[in-house]
Short mmCIF file of C-alpha atoms in Angstrom, two decimals:
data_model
loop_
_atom_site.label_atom_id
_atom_site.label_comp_id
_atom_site.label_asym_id
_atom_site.label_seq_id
_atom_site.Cartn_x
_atom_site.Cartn_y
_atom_site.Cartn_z
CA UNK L 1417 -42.62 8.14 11.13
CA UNK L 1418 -41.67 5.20 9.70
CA UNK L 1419 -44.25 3.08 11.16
CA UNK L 1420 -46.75 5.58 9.28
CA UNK L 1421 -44.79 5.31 6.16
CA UNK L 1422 -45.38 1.41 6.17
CA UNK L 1423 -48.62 0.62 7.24
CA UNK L 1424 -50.40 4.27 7.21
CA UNK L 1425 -52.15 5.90 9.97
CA UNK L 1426 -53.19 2.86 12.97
CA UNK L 1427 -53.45 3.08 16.42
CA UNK L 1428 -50.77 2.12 17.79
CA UNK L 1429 -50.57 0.24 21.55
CA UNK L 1430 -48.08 1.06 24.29
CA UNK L 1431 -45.97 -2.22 25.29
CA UNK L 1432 -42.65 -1.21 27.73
CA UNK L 1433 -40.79 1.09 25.83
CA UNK L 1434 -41.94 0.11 22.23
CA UNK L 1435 -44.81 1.45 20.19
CA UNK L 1436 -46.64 -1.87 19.19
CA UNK L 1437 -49.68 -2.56 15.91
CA UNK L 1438 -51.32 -5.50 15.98
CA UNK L 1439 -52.22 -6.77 12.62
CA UNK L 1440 -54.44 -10.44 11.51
CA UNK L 1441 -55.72 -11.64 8.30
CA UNK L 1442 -56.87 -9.76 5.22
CA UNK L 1443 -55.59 -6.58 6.77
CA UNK L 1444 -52.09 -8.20 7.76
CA UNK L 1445 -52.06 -9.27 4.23
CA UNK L 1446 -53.05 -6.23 2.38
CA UNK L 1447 -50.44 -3.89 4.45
CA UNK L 1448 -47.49 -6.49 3.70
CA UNK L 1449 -48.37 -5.65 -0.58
CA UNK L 1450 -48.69 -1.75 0.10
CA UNK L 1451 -45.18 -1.53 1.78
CA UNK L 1452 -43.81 1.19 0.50
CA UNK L 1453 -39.93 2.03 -0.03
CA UNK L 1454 -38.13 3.35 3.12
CA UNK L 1455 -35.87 6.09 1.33
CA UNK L 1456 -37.10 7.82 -2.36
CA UNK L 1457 -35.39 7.25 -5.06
CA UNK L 1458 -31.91 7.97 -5.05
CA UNK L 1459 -29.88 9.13 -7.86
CA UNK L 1460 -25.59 8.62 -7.72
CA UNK L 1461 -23.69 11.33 -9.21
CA UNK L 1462 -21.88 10.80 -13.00
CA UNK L 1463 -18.60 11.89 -11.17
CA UNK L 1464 -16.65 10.40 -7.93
CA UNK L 1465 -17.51 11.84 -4.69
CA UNK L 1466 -14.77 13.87 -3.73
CA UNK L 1467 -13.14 14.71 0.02
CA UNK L 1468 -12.50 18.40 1.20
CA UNK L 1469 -9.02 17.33 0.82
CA UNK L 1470 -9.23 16.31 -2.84
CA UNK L 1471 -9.21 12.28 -3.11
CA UNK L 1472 -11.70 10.16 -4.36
CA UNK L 1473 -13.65 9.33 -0.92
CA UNK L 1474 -15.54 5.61 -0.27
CA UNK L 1475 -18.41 7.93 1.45
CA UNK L 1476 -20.75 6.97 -1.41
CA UNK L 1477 -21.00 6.05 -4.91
CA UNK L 1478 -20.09 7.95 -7.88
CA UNK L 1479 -19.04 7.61 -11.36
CA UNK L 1480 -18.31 4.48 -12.79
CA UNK L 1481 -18.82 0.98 -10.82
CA UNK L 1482 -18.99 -2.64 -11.59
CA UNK L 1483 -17.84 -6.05 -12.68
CA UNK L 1484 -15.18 -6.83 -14.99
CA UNK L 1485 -15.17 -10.84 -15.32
CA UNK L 1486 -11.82 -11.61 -16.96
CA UNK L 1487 -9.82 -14.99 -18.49
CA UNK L 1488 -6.40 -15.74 -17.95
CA UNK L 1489 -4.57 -17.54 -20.82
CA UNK L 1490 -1.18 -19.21 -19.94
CA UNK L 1491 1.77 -18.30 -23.19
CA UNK L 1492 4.73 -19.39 -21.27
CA UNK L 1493 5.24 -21.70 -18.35
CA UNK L 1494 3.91 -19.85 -14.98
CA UNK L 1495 5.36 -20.53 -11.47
CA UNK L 1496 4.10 -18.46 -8.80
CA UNK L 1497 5.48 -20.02 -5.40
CA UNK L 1498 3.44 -21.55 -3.07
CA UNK L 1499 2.79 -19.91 0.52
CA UNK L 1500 4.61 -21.11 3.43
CA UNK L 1501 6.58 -24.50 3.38
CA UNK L 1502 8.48 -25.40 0.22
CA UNK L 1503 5.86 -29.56 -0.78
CA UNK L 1504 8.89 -31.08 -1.62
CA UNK L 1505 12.87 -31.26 0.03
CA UNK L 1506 15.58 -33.20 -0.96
CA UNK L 1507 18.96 -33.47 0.96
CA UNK L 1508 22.25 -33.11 -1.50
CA UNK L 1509 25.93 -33.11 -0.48
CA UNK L 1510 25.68 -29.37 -0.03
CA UNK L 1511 22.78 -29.10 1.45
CA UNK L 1512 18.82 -29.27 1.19
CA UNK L 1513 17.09 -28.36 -2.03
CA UNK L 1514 13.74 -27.36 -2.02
CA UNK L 1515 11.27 -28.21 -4.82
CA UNK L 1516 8.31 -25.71 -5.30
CA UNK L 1517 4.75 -26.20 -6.14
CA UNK L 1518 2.74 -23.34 -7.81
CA UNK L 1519 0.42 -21.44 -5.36
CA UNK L 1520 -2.77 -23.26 -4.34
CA UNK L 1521 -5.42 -22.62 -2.03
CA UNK L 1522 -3.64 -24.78 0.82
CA UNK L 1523 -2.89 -24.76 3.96
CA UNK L 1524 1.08 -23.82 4.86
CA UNK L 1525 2.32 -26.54 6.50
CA UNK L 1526 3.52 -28.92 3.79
CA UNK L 1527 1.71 -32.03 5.85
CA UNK L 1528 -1.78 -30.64 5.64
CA UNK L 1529 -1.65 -30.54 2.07
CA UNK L 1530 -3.51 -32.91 -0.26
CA UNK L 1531 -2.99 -34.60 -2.96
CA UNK L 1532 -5.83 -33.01 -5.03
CA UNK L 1533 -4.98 -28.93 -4.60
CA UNK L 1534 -7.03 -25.82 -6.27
CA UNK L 1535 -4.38 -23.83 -8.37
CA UNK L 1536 -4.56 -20.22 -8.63
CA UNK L 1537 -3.40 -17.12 -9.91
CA UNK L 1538 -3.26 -15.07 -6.24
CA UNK L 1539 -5.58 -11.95 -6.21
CA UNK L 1540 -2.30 -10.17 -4.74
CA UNK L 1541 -0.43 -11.20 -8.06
CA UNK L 1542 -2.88 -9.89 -10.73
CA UNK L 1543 -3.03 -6.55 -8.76
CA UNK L 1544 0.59 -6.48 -8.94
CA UNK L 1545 0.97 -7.02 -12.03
CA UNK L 1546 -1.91 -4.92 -13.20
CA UNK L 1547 -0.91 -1.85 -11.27
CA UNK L 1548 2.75 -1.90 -12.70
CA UNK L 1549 1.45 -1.54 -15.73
CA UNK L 1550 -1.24 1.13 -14.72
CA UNK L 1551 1.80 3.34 -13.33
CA UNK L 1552 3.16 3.06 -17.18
CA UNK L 1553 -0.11 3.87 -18.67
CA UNK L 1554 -0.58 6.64 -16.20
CA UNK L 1555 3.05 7.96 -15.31
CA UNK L 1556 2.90 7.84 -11.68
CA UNK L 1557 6.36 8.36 -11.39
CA UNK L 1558 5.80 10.92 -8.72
CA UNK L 1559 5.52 9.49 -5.45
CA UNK L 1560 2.85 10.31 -3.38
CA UNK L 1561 3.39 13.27 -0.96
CA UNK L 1562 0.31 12.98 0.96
CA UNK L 1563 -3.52 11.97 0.80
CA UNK L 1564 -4.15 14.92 -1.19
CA UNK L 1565 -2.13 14.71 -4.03
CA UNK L 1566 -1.69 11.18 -5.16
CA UNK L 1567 -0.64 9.87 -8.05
CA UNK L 1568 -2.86 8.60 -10.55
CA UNK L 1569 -2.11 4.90 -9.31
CA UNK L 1570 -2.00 5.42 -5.53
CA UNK L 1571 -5.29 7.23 -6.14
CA UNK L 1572 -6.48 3.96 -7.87
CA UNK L 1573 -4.87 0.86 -6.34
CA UNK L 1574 -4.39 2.25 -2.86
CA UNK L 1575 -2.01 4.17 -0.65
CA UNK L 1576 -0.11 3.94 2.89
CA UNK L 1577 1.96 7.36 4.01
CA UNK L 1578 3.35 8.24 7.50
CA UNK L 1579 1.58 9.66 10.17
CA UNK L 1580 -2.50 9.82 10.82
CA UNK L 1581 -4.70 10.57 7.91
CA UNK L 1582 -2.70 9.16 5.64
CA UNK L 1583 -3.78 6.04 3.81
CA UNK L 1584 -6.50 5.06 1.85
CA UNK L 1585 -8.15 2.05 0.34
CA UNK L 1586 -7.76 1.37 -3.41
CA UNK L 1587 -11.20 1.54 -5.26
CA UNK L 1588 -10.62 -1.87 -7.10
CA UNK L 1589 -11.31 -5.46 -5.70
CA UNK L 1590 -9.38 -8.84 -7.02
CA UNK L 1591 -10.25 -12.13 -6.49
CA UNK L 1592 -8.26 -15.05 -7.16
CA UNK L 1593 -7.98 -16.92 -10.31
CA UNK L 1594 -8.83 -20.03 -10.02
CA UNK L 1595 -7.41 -23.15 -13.30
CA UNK L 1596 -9.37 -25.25 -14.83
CA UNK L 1597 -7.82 -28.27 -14.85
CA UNK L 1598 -3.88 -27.32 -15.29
CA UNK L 1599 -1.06 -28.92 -16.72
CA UNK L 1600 1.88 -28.75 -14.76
CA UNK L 1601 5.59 -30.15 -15.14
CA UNK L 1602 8.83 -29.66 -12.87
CA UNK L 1603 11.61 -27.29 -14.22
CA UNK L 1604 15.44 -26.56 -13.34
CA UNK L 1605 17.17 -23.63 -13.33
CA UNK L 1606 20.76 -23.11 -13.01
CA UNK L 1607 22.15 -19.97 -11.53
CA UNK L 1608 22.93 -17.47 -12.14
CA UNK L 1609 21.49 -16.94 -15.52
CA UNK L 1610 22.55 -12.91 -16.38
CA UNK L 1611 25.07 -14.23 -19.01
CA UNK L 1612 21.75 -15.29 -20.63
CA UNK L 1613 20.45 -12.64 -23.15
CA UNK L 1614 17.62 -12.56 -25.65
CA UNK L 1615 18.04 -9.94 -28.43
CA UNK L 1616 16.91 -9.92 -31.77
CA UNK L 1617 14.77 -12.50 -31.74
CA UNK L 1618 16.87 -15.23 -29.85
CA UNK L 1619 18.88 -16.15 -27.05
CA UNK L 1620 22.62 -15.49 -26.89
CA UNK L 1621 24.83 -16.68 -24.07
CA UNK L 1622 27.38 -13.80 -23.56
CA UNK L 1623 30.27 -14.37 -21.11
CA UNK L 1624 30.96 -11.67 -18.08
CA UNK L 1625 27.54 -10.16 -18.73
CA UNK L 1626 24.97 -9.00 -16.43
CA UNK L 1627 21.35 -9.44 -17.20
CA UNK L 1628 20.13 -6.81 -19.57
CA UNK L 1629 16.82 -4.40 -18.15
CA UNK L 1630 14.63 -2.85 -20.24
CA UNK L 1631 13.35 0.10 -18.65
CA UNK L 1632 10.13 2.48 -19.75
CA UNK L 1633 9.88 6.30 -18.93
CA UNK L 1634 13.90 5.43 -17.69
CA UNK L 1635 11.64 3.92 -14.56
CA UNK L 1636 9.23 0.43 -14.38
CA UNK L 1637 11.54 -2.37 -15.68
CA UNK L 1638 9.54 -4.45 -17.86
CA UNK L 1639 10.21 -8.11 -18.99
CA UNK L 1640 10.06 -8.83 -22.58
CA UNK L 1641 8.29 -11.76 -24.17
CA UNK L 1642 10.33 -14.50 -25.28
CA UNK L 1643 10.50 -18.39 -25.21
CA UNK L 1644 12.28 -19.84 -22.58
CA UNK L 1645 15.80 -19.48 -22.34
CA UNK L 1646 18.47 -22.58 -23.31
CA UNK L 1647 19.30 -22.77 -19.38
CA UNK L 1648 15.92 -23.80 -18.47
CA UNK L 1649 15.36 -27.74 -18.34
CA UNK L 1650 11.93 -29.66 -18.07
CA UNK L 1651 12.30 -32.62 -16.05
CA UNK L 1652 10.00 -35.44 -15.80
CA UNK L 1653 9.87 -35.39 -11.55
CA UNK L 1654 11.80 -33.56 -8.77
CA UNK L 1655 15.09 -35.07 -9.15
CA UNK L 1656 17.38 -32.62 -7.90
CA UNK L 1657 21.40 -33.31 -8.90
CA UNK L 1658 22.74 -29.63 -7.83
CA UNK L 1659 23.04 -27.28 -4.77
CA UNK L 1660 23.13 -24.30 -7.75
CA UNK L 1661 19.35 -24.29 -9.36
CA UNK L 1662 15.97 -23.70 -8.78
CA UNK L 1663 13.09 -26.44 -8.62
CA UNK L 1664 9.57 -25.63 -8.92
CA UNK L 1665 6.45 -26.94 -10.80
CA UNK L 1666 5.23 -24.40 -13.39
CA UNK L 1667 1.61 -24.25 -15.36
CA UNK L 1668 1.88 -25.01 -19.08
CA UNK L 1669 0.46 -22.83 -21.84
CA UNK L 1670 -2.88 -23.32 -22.87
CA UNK L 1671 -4.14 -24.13 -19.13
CA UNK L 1672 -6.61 -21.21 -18.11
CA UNK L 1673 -8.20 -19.44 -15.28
CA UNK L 1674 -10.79 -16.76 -14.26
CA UNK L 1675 -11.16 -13.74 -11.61
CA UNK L 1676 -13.00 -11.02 -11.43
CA UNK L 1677 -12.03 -7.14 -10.74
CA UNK L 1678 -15.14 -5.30 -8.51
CA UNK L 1679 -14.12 -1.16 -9.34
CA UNK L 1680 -15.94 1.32 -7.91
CA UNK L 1681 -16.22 5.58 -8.32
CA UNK L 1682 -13.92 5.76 -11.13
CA UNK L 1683 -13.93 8.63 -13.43
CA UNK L 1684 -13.87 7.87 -17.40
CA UNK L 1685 -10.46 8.27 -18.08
CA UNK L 1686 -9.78 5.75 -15.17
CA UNK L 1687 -12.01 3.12 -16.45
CA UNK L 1688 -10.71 3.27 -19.80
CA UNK L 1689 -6.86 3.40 -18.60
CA UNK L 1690 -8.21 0.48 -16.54
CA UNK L 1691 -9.43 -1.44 -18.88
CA UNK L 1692 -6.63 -1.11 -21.25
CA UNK L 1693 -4.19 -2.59 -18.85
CA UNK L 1694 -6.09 -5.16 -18.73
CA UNK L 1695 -7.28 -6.17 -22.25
CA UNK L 1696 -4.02 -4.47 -24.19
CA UNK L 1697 -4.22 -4.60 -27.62
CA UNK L 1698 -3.93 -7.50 -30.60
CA UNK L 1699 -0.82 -8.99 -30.08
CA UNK L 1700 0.03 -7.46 -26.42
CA UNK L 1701 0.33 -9.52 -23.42
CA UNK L 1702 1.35 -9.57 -19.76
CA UNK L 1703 3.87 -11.13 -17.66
CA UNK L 1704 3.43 -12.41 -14.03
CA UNK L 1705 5.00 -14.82 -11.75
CA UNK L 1706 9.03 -15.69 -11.17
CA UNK L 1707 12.01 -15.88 -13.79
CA UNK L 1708 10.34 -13.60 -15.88
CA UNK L 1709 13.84 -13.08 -17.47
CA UNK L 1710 14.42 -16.60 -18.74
CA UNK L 1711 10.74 -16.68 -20.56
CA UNK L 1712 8.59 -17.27 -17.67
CA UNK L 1713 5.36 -16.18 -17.11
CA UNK L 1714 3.49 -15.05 -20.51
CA UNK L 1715 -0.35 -14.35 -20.14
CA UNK L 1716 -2.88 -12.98 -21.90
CA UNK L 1717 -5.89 -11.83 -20.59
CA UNK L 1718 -9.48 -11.17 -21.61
CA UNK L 1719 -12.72 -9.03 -20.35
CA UNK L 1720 -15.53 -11.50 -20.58
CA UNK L 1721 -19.17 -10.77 -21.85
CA UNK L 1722 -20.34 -10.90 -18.56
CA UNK L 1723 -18.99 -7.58 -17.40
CA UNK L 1724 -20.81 -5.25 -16.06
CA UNK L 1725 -21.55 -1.31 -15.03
CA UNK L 1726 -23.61 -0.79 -12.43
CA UNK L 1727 -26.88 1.38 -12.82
CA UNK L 1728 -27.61 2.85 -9.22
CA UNK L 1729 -30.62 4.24 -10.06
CA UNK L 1730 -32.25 0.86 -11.44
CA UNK L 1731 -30.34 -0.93 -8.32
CA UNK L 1732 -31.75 0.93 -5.80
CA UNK L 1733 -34.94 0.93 -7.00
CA UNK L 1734 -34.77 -2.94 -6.79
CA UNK L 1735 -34.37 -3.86 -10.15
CA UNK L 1736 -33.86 -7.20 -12.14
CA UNK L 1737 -30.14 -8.10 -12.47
CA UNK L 1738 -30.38 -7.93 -16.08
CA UNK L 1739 -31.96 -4.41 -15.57
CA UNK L 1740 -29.34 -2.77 -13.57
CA UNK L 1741 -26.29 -4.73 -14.64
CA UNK L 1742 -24.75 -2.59 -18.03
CA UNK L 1743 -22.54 -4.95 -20.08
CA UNK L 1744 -19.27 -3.09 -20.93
CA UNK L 1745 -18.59 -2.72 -24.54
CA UNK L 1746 -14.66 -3.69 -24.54
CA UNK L 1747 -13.72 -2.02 -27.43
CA UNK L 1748 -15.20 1.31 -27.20
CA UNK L 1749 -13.35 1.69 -23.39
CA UNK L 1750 -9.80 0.98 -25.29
CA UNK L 1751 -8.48 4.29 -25.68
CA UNK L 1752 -4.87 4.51 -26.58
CA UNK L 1753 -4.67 8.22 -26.69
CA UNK L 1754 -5.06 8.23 -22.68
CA UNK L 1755 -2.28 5.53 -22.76
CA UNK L 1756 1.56 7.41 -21.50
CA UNK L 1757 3.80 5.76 -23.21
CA UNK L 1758 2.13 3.94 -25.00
CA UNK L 1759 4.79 3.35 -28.04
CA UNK L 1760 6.92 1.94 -25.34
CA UNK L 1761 4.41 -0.68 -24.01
CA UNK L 1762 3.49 -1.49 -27.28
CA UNK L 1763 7.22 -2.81 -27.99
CA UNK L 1764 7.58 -3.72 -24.38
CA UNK L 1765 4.60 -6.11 -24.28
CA UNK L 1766 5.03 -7.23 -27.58
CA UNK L 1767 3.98 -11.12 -27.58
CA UNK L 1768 4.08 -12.25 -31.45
CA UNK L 1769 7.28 -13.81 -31.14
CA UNK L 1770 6.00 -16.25 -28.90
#
């Protein structure tokens, strides 16, 4: 029994319903250094664990796990609204105008807020914007029809049918980023904007026009890269003078922030699509956040050195950190050839202009 297994054969007492050993001094200490591991050594299988039905099951772990620890560069301006009440109002002629701060970790109610607030990117955000571009990279244009055949990014990021037995949890974890000291300043924006195109390199205002879409696979709509649009105005405070526009504070290039993504039982070609969304290639970047259209919301991101795999065997066995933590070589997961459509991200997510 186990009792045997960590102190080897005693006598062993009756007291109530327990089995009880009584141990003192030199023999206390010399069976607390000969405990001996409760389970043997357990070895995790190169590939996911797999359910009857055919998904990639939580049951245990398989395949590929870890840590990738990633930074978040701002291109553009960012504004990602705040949750719950709007921090500032102002009462026009036609009405109240709200004035939006970027998302903090705050409470909702615009009087418990201080003046000091912790800026982030949310964790709901990044997966957002990270599975979008997974669904490109891994044409999931298919919906789902049940838990056994979903597509490759319902398999990945999670998915919710109809009726029992059918949802399951994604096998990634995001946390939130949290800047480093941001620089933030108040913007305008008139609407509507769709008469507002950029084309060949610059903006064009073109009369009776609706906004253009640029589309991949004739599916994900993807917004291009570009500076902001003439319409947009930086103002010096909230100052609203119109009913028509959109006031909100917005994080200025160069400001920076860090999460991590925790995966779990992926299979190769997972982890490398994975990765790929998230490093892209030279000159690729992503795009987050609101009024994408007008220029919003550039980012680049980038795995840090102190990713990790995860080496079961070595964890198990109780292990150093440094022993069972694998740094990821970035470049030899980027594989462009398990990319779909990749020509088409490539010139979607194009960022040189910038």
């Amino acid at each position: 029994g186990v009792g045997e297994k960590l102190f080897g054969k005693q006598s062993l007492s009756q007291d109530g319903v327990w089995q009880r050993l009584d141990l003192e001094g030199e023999e206390a200490a010399n069976a607390l250094q000969t405990i001996h591991t409760l389970v043997p050594e357990q070895k995790v299988s190169p590939t996911p664990p797999r359910a009857r039905a055919g998904f990639i099951s939580h049951r245990a772990f398989g395949g590929h796990c870890g840590k990738l620890a990633v930074e978040a560069e701002v291109l553009t301006p960012l504004h990602i609204r705040e949750s719950g009440e709007p921090s500032f109002v102002a009462t026009l002629a036609d009405g109240p105008v709200n004035g939006w701060d970027f998302f903090s970790m705050a409470p909702p109610e615009a009087v418990q807020r201080g003046p000091d607030r912790a800026y982030a990117l949310p964790s709901r955000s990044i997966k957002g914007m990270l599975r979008h571009i997974y669904s490109i990279a891994s044409d999931s244009r298919e919906p789902s029809s049940d838990i056994s055949r979903l597509n490759p990014s319902d398999s990945l990021f999670g998915w919710v049918g109809t009726g029992p037995n059918q949802a399951i949890m994604g096998r990634l974890s995001f946390s939130f980023g949290l800047f480093e000291e941001p620089e933030l300043a108040w913007f305008k924006v008139p609407y509507p904007y769709g008469e507002w195109q950029y084309a060949g390199g610059q903006w064009k205002h073109a009369a009776d026009s609706s906004a253009a879409k640029m589309l991949v696979g004739r599916t994900w709509r993807v917004f291009p890269h570009a500076p902001l649009a003439p319409i947009v105005k930086q103002l010096d405070d909230f100052r609203p003078d119109t009913f028509q526009a959109r006031y909100f504070r917005a994080i200025l290039p160069g400001s920076r922030a860090r999460f991590t993504i925790r995966f779990w039982n992926l299979d190769e070609q997972e982890l490398q699509r994975l990765i790929w969304c998230v490093a892209l290639e030279p000159g690729l970047a992503h795009k987050v956040g609101n009024n994408r259209y007008l220029g919003f919301g550039s980012l680049r991101l980038q795995i840090l050195p102190d990713s990790f795999l995860i080496d079961w065997t070595k964890r198990y066995a109780d292990k150093a950190e440094q022993e069972w933590q694998l740094p990821i070589q970035v470049d030899e997961w980027i594989r462009p050839d398990v990319i779909k459509h990749h020509t088409a991200l490539q010139r979607a997510l194009n960022a040189k202009q910038l």
